[in-house]
Short mmCIF file of C-alpha atoms in Angstrom, two decimals:
data_model
loop_
_atom_site.label_atom_id
_atom_site.label_comp_id
_atom_site.label_asym_id
_atom_site.label_seq_id
_atom_site.Cartn_x
_atom_site.Cartn_y
_atom_site.Cartn_z
CA MET A 1 22.50 -80.98 0.75
CA ASP A 2 20.31 -78.57 2.72
CA ALA A 3 17.77 -79.26 5.43
CA ILE A 4 14.50 -77.39 5.85
CA LEU A 5 13.31 -76.44 9.33
CA ASN A 6 9.63 -75.44 9.36
CA VAL A 7 8.97 -72.65 11.83
CA GLY A 8 5.49 -71.42 10.89
CA SER A 9 5.23 -67.65 10.59
CA VAL A 10 7.50 -65.22 8.82
CA THR A 11 8.22 -63.56 12.20
CA ALA A 12 9.37 -66.91 13.57
CA ALA A 13 11.55 -67.33 10.50
CA GLN A 14 13.11 -63.89 10.98
CA LYS A 15 13.68 -64.63 14.64
CA ALA A 16 15.22 -68.00 13.73
CA ARG A 17 17.56 -66.34 11.27
CA GLN A 18 18.62 -63.78 13.89
CA LEU A 19 19.23 -66.46 16.56
CA LEU A 20 21.21 -68.71 14.23
CA LYS A 21 23.23 -65.84 12.80
CA LYS A 22 24.40 -65.02 16.33
CA ALA A 23 25.68 -68.62 16.57
CA GLY A 24 27.45 -68.31 13.22
CA ILE A 25 24.91 -70.37 11.31
CA PHE A 26 23.72 -68.62 8.18
CA VAL A 27 20.31 -69.56 6.89
CA GLU A 28 17.95 -68.58 4.15
CA ILE A 29 14.26 -67.97 4.70
CA THR A 30 12.04 -69.98 2.42
CA ARG A 31 8.48 -71.25 2.19
CA THR A 32 7.59 -74.61 3.66
CA ARG A 33 7.44 -77.55 1.27
CA THR A 34 4.50 -79.19 3.03
CA ALA A 35 0.82 -78.55 2.46
CA GLY A 36 -0.54 -75.29 3.86
CA CYS A 37 1.41 -72.09 3.75
CA GLY A 38 4.15 -71.13 6.12
CA TYR A 39 7.80 -70.35 6.45
CA ALA A 40 10.96 -72.32 7.05
CA VAL A 41 14.68 -71.76 7.26
CA ARG A 42 17.07 -73.58 4.97
CA VAL A 43 20.19 -74.74 6.78
CA ARG A 44 23.12 -76.96 5.80
CA GLU A 45 22.35 -80.59 6.61
CA GLU A 46 25.28 -80.95 9.02
CA LYS A 47 24.03 -77.97 11.05
CA LYS A 48 20.44 -79.19 11.25
CA VAL A 49 20.56 -80.76 14.73
CA LEU A 50 22.50 -77.88 16.27
CA ALA A 51 20.24 -75.31 14.60
CA ALA A 52 17.10 -77.08 15.83
CA ALA A 53 18.48 -77.17 19.37
CA LEU A 54 19.39 -73.49 19.26
CA LEU A 55 15.95 -72.58 18.00
CA LYS A 56 14.26 -74.60 20.73
CA GLU A 57 16.41 -72.83 23.31
CA GLY A 58 15.53 -69.46 21.76
CA GLY A 59 11.80 -70.14 21.87
CA VAL A 60 11.24 -70.83 18.18
CA ARG A 61 9.18 -73.94 17.67
CA VAL A 62 10.35 -76.21 14.85
CA LYS A 63 7.50 -78.14 13.32
CA PRO A 64 7.91 -81.66 11.99
CA MET B 1 2.61 -22.25 10.73
CA ILE B 2 3.38 -22.77 14.41
CA TYR B 3 2.26 -26.27 15.18
CA LEU B 4 1.33 -26.77 18.84
CA ASP B 5 -0.85 -29.87 18.58
CA ASN B 6 1.84 -32.51 18.93
CA ALA B 7 -0.26 -34.36 21.52
CA ALA B 8 -2.72 -35.14 18.70
CA THR B 9 -0.03 -36.00 16.16
CA SER B 10 3.55 -34.80 15.83
CA PHE B 11 4.56 -32.40 13.09
CA PRO B 12 6.87 -32.00 11.31
CA LYS B 13 8.24 -35.50 10.93
CA PRO B 14 11.99 -36.02 11.12
CA ARG B 15 14.01 -36.47 7.95
CA SER B 16 14.73 -40.09 8.87
CA CYS B 17 10.98 -40.81 8.90
CA VAL B 18 10.48 -39.25 5.47
CA ARG B 19 13.57 -41.01 4.13
CA GLU B 20 12.47 -44.44 5.35
CA MET B 21 8.97 -44.00 4.03
CA ARG B 22 10.18 -42.76 0.66
CA ARG B 23 12.58 -45.68 0.41
CA ALA B 24 9.76 -48.09 1.24
CA LEU B 25 7.53 -46.55 -1.42
CA ARG B 26 10.20 -46.83 -4.08
CA ALA B 27 11.60 -50.25 -3.19
CA PRO B 28 9.95 -53.39 -4.57
CA LEU B 29 8.27 -54.35 -1.31
CA GLY B 30 5.75 -57.15 -1.37
CA ASN B 31 3.25 -58.17 1.27
CA PRO B 32 5.11 -59.30 4.41
CA GLY B 33 4.40 -62.90 5.35
CA ARG B 34 2.41 -63.50 2.20
CA GLY B 35 4.88 -65.16 -0.15
CA GLY B 36 8.37 -66.50 -0.56
CA HIS B 37 9.62 -64.17 -3.27
CA ARG B 38 12.29 -61.60 -2.66
CA ALA B 39 9.94 -58.62 -2.48
CA ALA B 40 7.74 -60.27 0.16
CA LEU B 41 10.79 -61.30 2.19
CA GLU B 42 12.23 -57.77 1.97
CA ALA B 43 8.98 -56.41 3.39
CA ALA B 44 9.02 -59.05 6.13
CA GLN B 45 12.59 -58.07 6.97
CA LEU B 46 11.57 -54.41 7.29
CA VAL B 47 8.66 -55.32 9.58
CA TYR B 48 10.92 -57.49 11.72
CA ARG B 49 13.46 -54.66 11.99
CA ALA B 50 10.66 -52.40 13.23
CA ARG B 51 9.63 -55.02 15.80
CA CYS B 52 13.24 -55.29 17.03
CA MET B 53 13.65 -51.50 17.26
CA THR B 54 10.33 -51.11 19.08
CA ALA B 55 11.09 -53.95 21.50
CA ASP B 56 14.48 -52.40 22.18
CA PHE B 57 12.99 -48.93 22.71
CA PHE B 58 10.51 -50.20 25.31
CA ASP B 59 12.90 -52.75 26.82
CA LEU B 60 11.01 -55.89 25.83
CA ALA B 61 13.18 -58.93 25.17
CA ASP B 62 11.16 -60.67 22.48
CA PRO B 63 10.38 -58.74 19.25
CA ALA B 64 7.66 -61.29 18.46
CA ARG B 65 5.65 -59.75 21.31
CA VAL B 66 5.42 -56.45 19.43
CA VAL B 67 2.04 -56.45 17.70
CA PHE B 68 1.16 -53.91 15.03
CA CYS B 69 -2.41 -52.61 14.95
CA GLN B 70 -4.35 -49.96 13.08
CA ASN B 71 -3.91 -47.39 15.88
CA THR B 72 -3.72 -47.14 19.69
CA THR B 73 -7.49 -47.45 19.98
CA ALA B 74 -7.34 -50.79 18.15
CA ALA B 75 -4.48 -51.92 20.39
CA LEU B 76 -6.44 -51.00 23.54
CA ASN B 77 -9.61 -52.64 22.22
CA THR B 78 -7.64 -55.79 21.43
CA VAL B 79 -6.62 -56.12 25.07
CA LEU B 80 -9.95 -55.08 26.58
CA TRP B 81 -12.21 -57.21 24.37
CA GLY B 82 -9.68 -60.03 24.10
CA LEU B 83 -9.37 -60.39 27.86
CA LEU B 84 -12.76 -59.31 29.13
CA GLY B 85 -15.21 -59.87 26.33
CA ALA B 86 -15.10 -63.65 26.24
CA GLY B 87 -18.51 -64.01 27.89
CA LYS B 88 -17.42 -65.59 31.15
CA GLU B 89 -20.15 -66.38 33.63
CA GLU B 90 -18.46 -64.29 36.29
CA LYS B 91 -18.03 -60.55 35.71
CA SER B 92 -14.48 -59.25 35.54
CA ARG B 93 -13.61 -56.36 37.84
CA VAL B 94 -11.60 -53.57 36.23
CA LEU B 95 -9.91 -50.63 37.94
CA VAL B 96 -9.63 -47.53 35.76
CA SER B 97 -8.00 -44.16 36.31
CA VAL B 98 -10.17 -41.13 35.68
CA LEU B 99 -7.47 -39.79 33.36
CA GLU B 100 -8.30 -42.35 30.69
CA HIS B 101 -9.15 -41.47 27.12
CA ASN B 102 -12.41 -42.59 25.53
CA SER B 103 -10.40 -45.26 23.70
CA VAL B 104 -10.25 -47.02 27.08
CA LEU B 105 -13.48 -45.76 28.63
CA ARG B 106 -15.87 -46.49 25.76
CA PRO B 107 -14.93 -50.16 25.26
CA LEU B 108 -15.17 -50.60 29.04
CA TYR B 109 -18.59 -48.90 29.21
CA GLU B 110 -19.77 -51.18 26.41
CA LEU B 111 -18.39 -54.24 28.19
CA ARG B 112 -20.19 -53.11 31.34
CA ARG B 113 -23.42 -52.58 29.40
CA ARG B 114 -23.12 -56.16 28.17
CA GLY B 115 -22.65 -57.40 31.72
CA ALA B 116 -19.04 -58.52 31.26
CA VAL B 117 -17.31 -56.15 33.68
CA THR B 118 -17.71 -54.11 36.83
CA LEU B 119 -15.78 -50.85 36.88
CA ASP B 120 -14.01 -49.14 39.76
CA PHE B 121 -12.31 -45.76 39.39
CA PHE B 122 -9.45 -43.99 41.11
CA VAL B 123 -8.19 -40.42 40.85
CA PRO B 124 -4.43 -40.14 40.23
CA CYS B 125 -2.57 -37.13 41.61
CA GLU B 126 0.91 -35.64 41.53
CA ASP B 127 1.91 -36.97 44.95
CA GLU B 128 3.20 -40.50 44.28
CA GLU B 129 2.38 -41.89 47.72
CA VAL B 130 -1.15 -40.51 47.72
CA CYS B 131 -1.67 -41.78 44.18
CA LEU B 132 -0.49 -45.25 45.14
CA ALA B 133 -2.65 -45.24 48.27
CA ARG B 134 -5.73 -44.31 46.20
CA PHE B 135 -4.94 -47.05 43.69
CA CYS B 136 -4.48 -49.68 46.41
CA ALA B 137 -7.66 -48.58 48.17
CA ALA B 138 -9.61 -49.07 44.94
CA LEU B 139 -8.14 -52.52 44.19
CA ARG B 140 -10.40 -55.43 45.13
CA PRO B 141 -9.26 -59.03 45.68
CA ASN B 142 -10.94 -59.95 42.38
CA THR B 143 -9.75 -56.97 40.28
CA ARG B 144 -8.62 -58.61 37.09
CA LEU B 145 -7.24 -55.66 35.18
CA ALA B 146 -6.02 -52.13 35.93
CA CYS B 147 -6.07 -49.57 33.11
CA VAL B 148 -3.87 -46.56 33.67
CA THR B 149 -2.52 -43.98 31.29
CA CYS B 150 1.22 -43.32 31.50
CA ARG B 151 0.50 -39.61 30.95
CA SER B 152 -2.81 -37.78 30.71
CA ASN B 153 -3.60 -36.15 27.39
CA VAL B 154 -5.40 -33.36 29.26
CA SER B 155 -3.32 -32.43 32.30
CA GLY B 156 -0.06 -34.15 31.36
CA LEU B 157 -0.07 -35.86 34.76
CA ALA B 158 2.01 -39.06 34.78
CA PRO B 159 0.88 -41.60 37.40
CA PRO B 160 3.71 -43.63 38.98
CA VAL B 161 3.40 -46.65 36.69
CA PHE B 162 6.18 -48.65 38.33
CA SER B 163 4.62 -48.48 41.82
CA LEU B 164 1.11 -49.06 40.51
CA CYS B 165 2.24 -52.12 38.53
CA ARG B 166 3.88 -53.62 41.61
CA ALA B 167 0.75 -53.06 43.67
CA ALA B 168 -1.40 -54.55 40.90
CA HIS B 169 0.78 -57.66 40.61
CA LYS B 170 0.73 -58.20 44.38
CA ASN B 171 -3.04 -58.36 43.99
CA ARG B 172 -2.74 -60.67 40.93
CA THR B 173 -4.16 -57.90 38.79
CA LEU B 174 -2.97 -57.41 35.21
CA PHE B 175 -1.77 -53.96 34.20
CA LEU B 176 -2.70 -52.24 30.93
CA ALA B 177 -0.77 -49.01 30.26
CA ASP B 178 -1.94 -46.49 27.68
CA ALA B 179 1.19 -44.74 26.43
CA ALA B 180 -0.52 -42.61 23.78
CA GLN B 181 1.08 -39.45 25.18
CA ALA B 182 4.02 -40.97 27.03
CA ALA B 183 5.63 -43.08 24.27
CA GLY B 184 8.76 -41.26 23.16
CA PHE B 185 8.55 -38.76 26.01
CA ASP B 186 8.70 -40.82 29.20
CA ASP B 187 11.23 -43.51 29.99
CA ILE B 188 9.10 -46.65 29.70
CA SER B 189 10.54 -50.10 30.31
CA MET B 190 8.25 -53.10 30.02
CA ARG B 191 10.73 -55.18 32.00
CA ARG B 192 11.55 -52.71 34.80
CA ASP B 193 8.05 -51.26 35.20
CA GLY B 194 6.32 -54.65 35.01
CA ILE B 195 3.69 -53.53 32.50
CA ASP B 196 1.64 -56.42 31.11
CA TYR B 197 0.19 -54.66 28.06
CA LEU B 198 1.43 -51.40 26.61
CA CYS B 199 -0.41 -49.56 23.85
CA ALA B 200 1.15 -46.71 21.90
CA PRO B 201 0.75 -44.78 18.66
CA ALA B 202 3.49 -44.56 16.05
CA HIS B 203 2.54 -41.03 14.97
CA LYS B 204 2.96 -38.98 18.14
CA GLY B 205 6.11 -39.11 20.27
CA LEU B 206 7.65 -41.91 18.22
CA TYR B 207 7.64 -39.63 15.15
CA GLY B 208 6.16 -42.10 12.70
CA VAL B 209 2.96 -41.59 10.72
CA THR B 210 -0.74 -42.26 11.31
CA GLY B 211 -2.25 -45.66 10.54
CA LEU B 212 -0.12 -47.65 12.96
CA GLY B 213 -0.60 -48.54 16.61
CA ILE B 214 1.61 -50.74 18.74
CA LEU B 215 0.67 -53.32 21.34
CA LEU B 216 3.44 -54.81 23.47
CA VAL B 217 2.61 -57.95 25.42
CA SER B 218 4.80 -58.97 28.34
CA PRO B 219 5.96 -62.64 28.38
CA ARG B 220 4.04 -63.32 31.61
CA ALA B 221 0.76 -61.78 30.45
CA PRO B 222 -2.06 -63.99 29.14
CA LEU B 223 -2.69 -63.60 25.41
CA PRO B 224 -5.89 -61.77 24.58
CA LYS B 225 -8.28 -63.38 22.13
CA PRO B 226 -8.02 -61.78 18.69
CA LEU B 227 -10.23 -58.81 17.92
CA LEU B 228 -10.02 -59.50 14.19
CA TYR B 229 -9.97 -62.85 12.43
CA GLY B 230 -8.47 -63.43 9.01
CA GLY B 231 -5.34 -64.24 7.09
CA ALA B 232 -2.10 -64.56 9.04
CA GLY B 233 0.22 -65.70 6.25
CA PHE B 234 0.65 -69.25 7.52
CA ALA B 235 -1.28 -72.24 8.84
CA GLY B 236 -3.89 -71.41 6.22
CA GLU B 237 -5.54 -74.82 6.57
CA ARG B 238 -6.58 -74.13 10.18
CA ARG B 239 -9.95 -72.67 11.09
CA GLN B 240 -8.59 -70.70 14.03
CA MET B 241 -6.09 -67.90 14.25
CA PRO B 242 -2.57 -69.19 14.99
CA PRO B 243 -1.76 -69.41 18.71
CA LEU B 244 1.50 -67.45 18.64
CA LEU B 245 2.30 -63.76 18.64
CA PRO B 246 2.40 -61.51 16.78
CA GLU B 247 0.34 -63.12 13.99
CA ARG B 248 -2.41 -64.22 16.40
CA LEU B 249 -3.39 -60.56 16.82
CA GLU B 250 -2.45 -59.30 13.36
CA ALA B 251 -5.11 -60.52 10.96
CA GLY B 252 -4.76 -59.02 7.48
CA THR B 253 -2.08 -57.07 5.68
CA LEU B 254 0.20 -54.84 7.73
CA PRO B 255 0.76 -51.15 6.88
CA VAL B 256 4.33 -51.66 5.68
CA HIS B 257 4.96 -48.03 4.75
CA ALA B 258 3.80 -46.75 8.12
CA ILE B 259 6.00 -49.39 9.72
CA ALA B 260 8.95 -48.10 7.66
CA ALA B 261 8.18 -44.60 8.93
CA LEU B 262 8.23 -45.91 12.50
CA CYS B 263 11.77 -47.20 11.91
CA GLY B 264 12.69 -43.67 10.82
CA GLY B 265 11.04 -42.14 13.89
CA LEU B 266 12.79 -44.49 16.27
CA THR B 267 16.10 -43.81 14.51
CA PHE B 268 15.51 -40.10 15.09
CA LEU B 269 14.87 -40.65 18.80
CA ARG B 270 17.99 -42.77 19.12
CA GLN B 271 20.19 -40.28 17.28
CA GLU B 272 18.85 -37.14 18.95
CA GLY B 273 18.45 -38.79 22.33
CA ARG B 274 15.02 -38.97 23.96
CA GLU B 275 16.27 -37.19 27.10
CA SER B 276 17.61 -34.21 25.20
CA ILE B 277 14.32 -33.84 23.27
CA VAL B 278 12.39 -34.09 26.54
CA ARG B 279 14.52 -31.41 28.21
CA ARG B 280 13.95 -29.06 25.28
CA GLU B 281 10.20 -29.71 25.27
CA GLN B 282 9.98 -29.16 29.01
CA ARG B 283 11.79 -25.82 28.68
CA HIS B 284 9.30 -24.73 26.04
CA SER B 285 6.24 -25.84 27.95
CA ALA B 286 7.56 -24.20 31.15
CA ARG B 287 7.88 -20.92 29.26
CA LEU B 288 4.39 -21.32 27.80
CA PHE B 289 3.02 -22.13 31.25
CA GLU B 290 4.62 -19.07 32.80
CA GLY B 291 3.62 -16.75 29.94
CA ALA B 292 0.03 -17.97 29.85
CA GLU B 293 -0.29 -17.60 33.62
CA ASP B 294 1.02 -14.03 33.41
CA ALA B 295 -1.56 -13.33 30.70
CA GLY B 296 -4.36 -14.26 33.12
CA CYS B 297 -5.05 -17.84 32.02
CA HIS B 298 -6.00 -20.61 34.43
CA LEU B 299 -3.54 -23.49 34.04
CA HIS B 300 -4.73 -27.09 34.39
CA SER B 301 -1.60 -29.03 33.41
CA VAL B 302 1.42 -30.19 35.38
CA ARG B 303 4.70 -28.39 34.84
CA ASP B 304 6.89 -31.23 33.55
CA ALA B 305 4.55 -32.25 30.70
CA PRO B 306 5.07 -31.38 27.02
CA MET B 307 1.72 -29.61 27.02
CA VAL B 308 0.02 -26.65 28.59
CA THR B 309 -3.72 -26.87 29.17
CA LEU B 310 -5.55 -23.68 29.99
CA THR B 311 -8.83 -21.83 30.24
CA HIS B 312 -9.56 -18.13 30.43
CA PRO B 313 -12.45 -16.47 32.28
CA ARG B 314 -13.46 -14.30 29.28
CA PHE B 315 -12.83 -16.58 26.29
CA ALA B 316 -14.14 -20.04 25.49
CA PRO B 317 -11.32 -22.49 24.59
CA GLU B 318 -12.75 -23.00 21.08
CA GLU B 319 -12.76 -19.24 20.56
CA LEU B 320 -9.15 -19.02 21.66
CA ALA B 321 -8.18 -21.88 19.34
CA GLU B 322 -9.93 -20.16 16.44
CA LYS B 323 -8.18 -16.87 17.09
CA LEU B 324 -4.82 -18.63 17.34
CA ASP B 325 -5.53 -20.45 14.10
CA ARG B 326 -6.16 -17.11 12.39
CA ALA B 327 -2.63 -16.18 13.48
CA ARG B 328 -1.45 -19.51 12.00
CA ILE B 329 -0.95 -21.22 15.35
CA ALA B 330 -2.38 -24.75 15.59
CA ALA B 331 -3.73 -25.66 19.04
CA ARG B 332 -6.55 -27.91 20.13
CA ALA B 333 -9.58 -27.00 22.21
CA GLY B 334 -12.37 -29.18 23.61
CA LEU B 335 -12.62 -32.19 25.88
CA HIS B 336 -9.79 -34.10 24.18
CA CYS B 337 -11.87 -37.30 24.40
CA ALA B 338 -11.17 -37.59 28.12
CA PRO B 339 -14.36 -36.44 29.90
CA LEU B 340 -13.52 -37.87 33.34
CA ALA B 341 -10.19 -36.04 33.36
CA HIS B 342 -12.03 -32.79 32.64
CA ALA B 343 -14.59 -33.58 35.33
CA ALA B 344 -11.73 -34.05 37.81
CA LEU B 345 -10.20 -30.72 36.74
CA GLY B 346 -13.55 -28.90 36.82
CA THR B 347 -13.46 -28.13 33.09
CA LEU B 348 -16.12 -30.56 31.87
CA GLU B 349 -18.51 -27.76 30.91
CA SER B 350 -16.01 -25.50 29.19
CA GLY B 351 -13.34 -27.87 27.91
CA ALA B 352 -9.84 -26.45 27.69
CA LEU B 353 -7.25 -25.24 25.24
CA ARG B 354 -4.18 -27.45 24.90
CA LEU B 355 -0.87 -26.25 23.49
CA SER B 356 1.45 -29.22 23.01
CA VAL B 357 5.08 -28.91 21.96
CA GLY B 358 7.23 -31.35 20.02
CA ALA B 359 10.84 -32.04 19.13
CA PHE B 360 10.85 -29.34 16.46
CA THR B 361 9.18 -26.54 18.42
CA SER B 362 11.50 -23.56 18.72
CA ARG B 363 11.92 -20.89 21.39
CA ARG B 364 10.96 -18.29 18.79
CA GLN B 365 7.68 -20.07 18.09
CA ILE B 366 6.89 -20.13 21.81
CA GLU B 367 7.56 -16.39 22.18
CA ARG B 368 5.45 -15.66 19.08
CA THR B 369 2.59 -17.76 20.50
CA LEU B 370 2.72 -15.92 23.82
CA LYS B 371 2.72 -12.58 22.03
CA VAL B 372 -0.37 -13.56 20.02
CA LEU B 373 -2.06 -14.94 23.14
CA ARG B 374 -1.43 -11.69 25.01
CA GLN B 375 -2.88 -9.71 22.10
CA ILE B 376 -6.00 -11.90 22.06
CA LEU B 377 -6.52 -11.63 25.81
CA ARG B 378 -5.85 -7.88 26.04
#
């Protein structure tokens, strides 16, 4: 099962992918599933909390 | 043709630039940030790579603070209108060097006409201490922004940006650096120099193509209001532009192919080494300087610049440029859109001829140019 972390722009998604890759977490960029357009990263469910924390630390805002 | 107008745009372009652009034209690239399909994501990846390479080149930590614009003029206007044009009750005070291009001067004159700013000027010079003293003397307690070119497009003079930035910050003044001529030639570090906003073209010293300007925003600098409003690829339900960089200042579709070319240009600079290109260019311009002086020209440029700016008592600069063009040598004459710089040099009436070298200029081309110049002036 995968989790979706909404990050907003495609630049934020690229930055998120770069940050998480450095930590050994591989993600896929995808579109958000919520209303309005935007981008998200798809991450394995068990890595969701760690990934969100790493993104916060790296200055990428994860939207609810 | 001998191309000596690299200060206007560099030619030829390196193979890596052509290769990247050709690849981008052939690859199925979509619109970056405008969809979730593979082609759109490929384009977004290319744009992000360009942001990372640009941030790295100018020593800026966050690639998201690299904003792509239509050209340097658009980048400069974004900062000037975005910071100063908000219609505050109190006028903003702006300190400007007389070396500035019309892309800085004209927006500021218009802002002044509208009552938004008061302008102060200072005259940079080669002596670093004197230049700094003049800058500090012109700063006022309420100077909000200082606009200084990193290298003049007329005389090639490079004001001491690091010292000026420090003085500006001590005064709580923001620093806008125009790197139209310096980008790719001078060693510019956003972090070390303390520049708040840096504007640069992709098509000159960075060896990309026209249609792309770059704005770098330091993490401590306030974000300018957008100059353009429109699609940003996300948060489409909101009425305002998104608050975060780079999309806040990048309304509309990006020039993906020009951005690909920038990647190629930056790859060229990394592989060749900026310092080695600079040394070569300085050798060529020193030879041009010396040869033109021997031929009776009056020189108006500094010796370490990649350009030689000259006048001659018997020939108008436009006439010289025309005669050189007939010999298949491309050089630019006129005011170079920097009237105050010409006024400071005493060439406002006549203008001047500028010969600007690039990474691909050869010694043979320089000697041929001097030979033609001597024949014209005989």
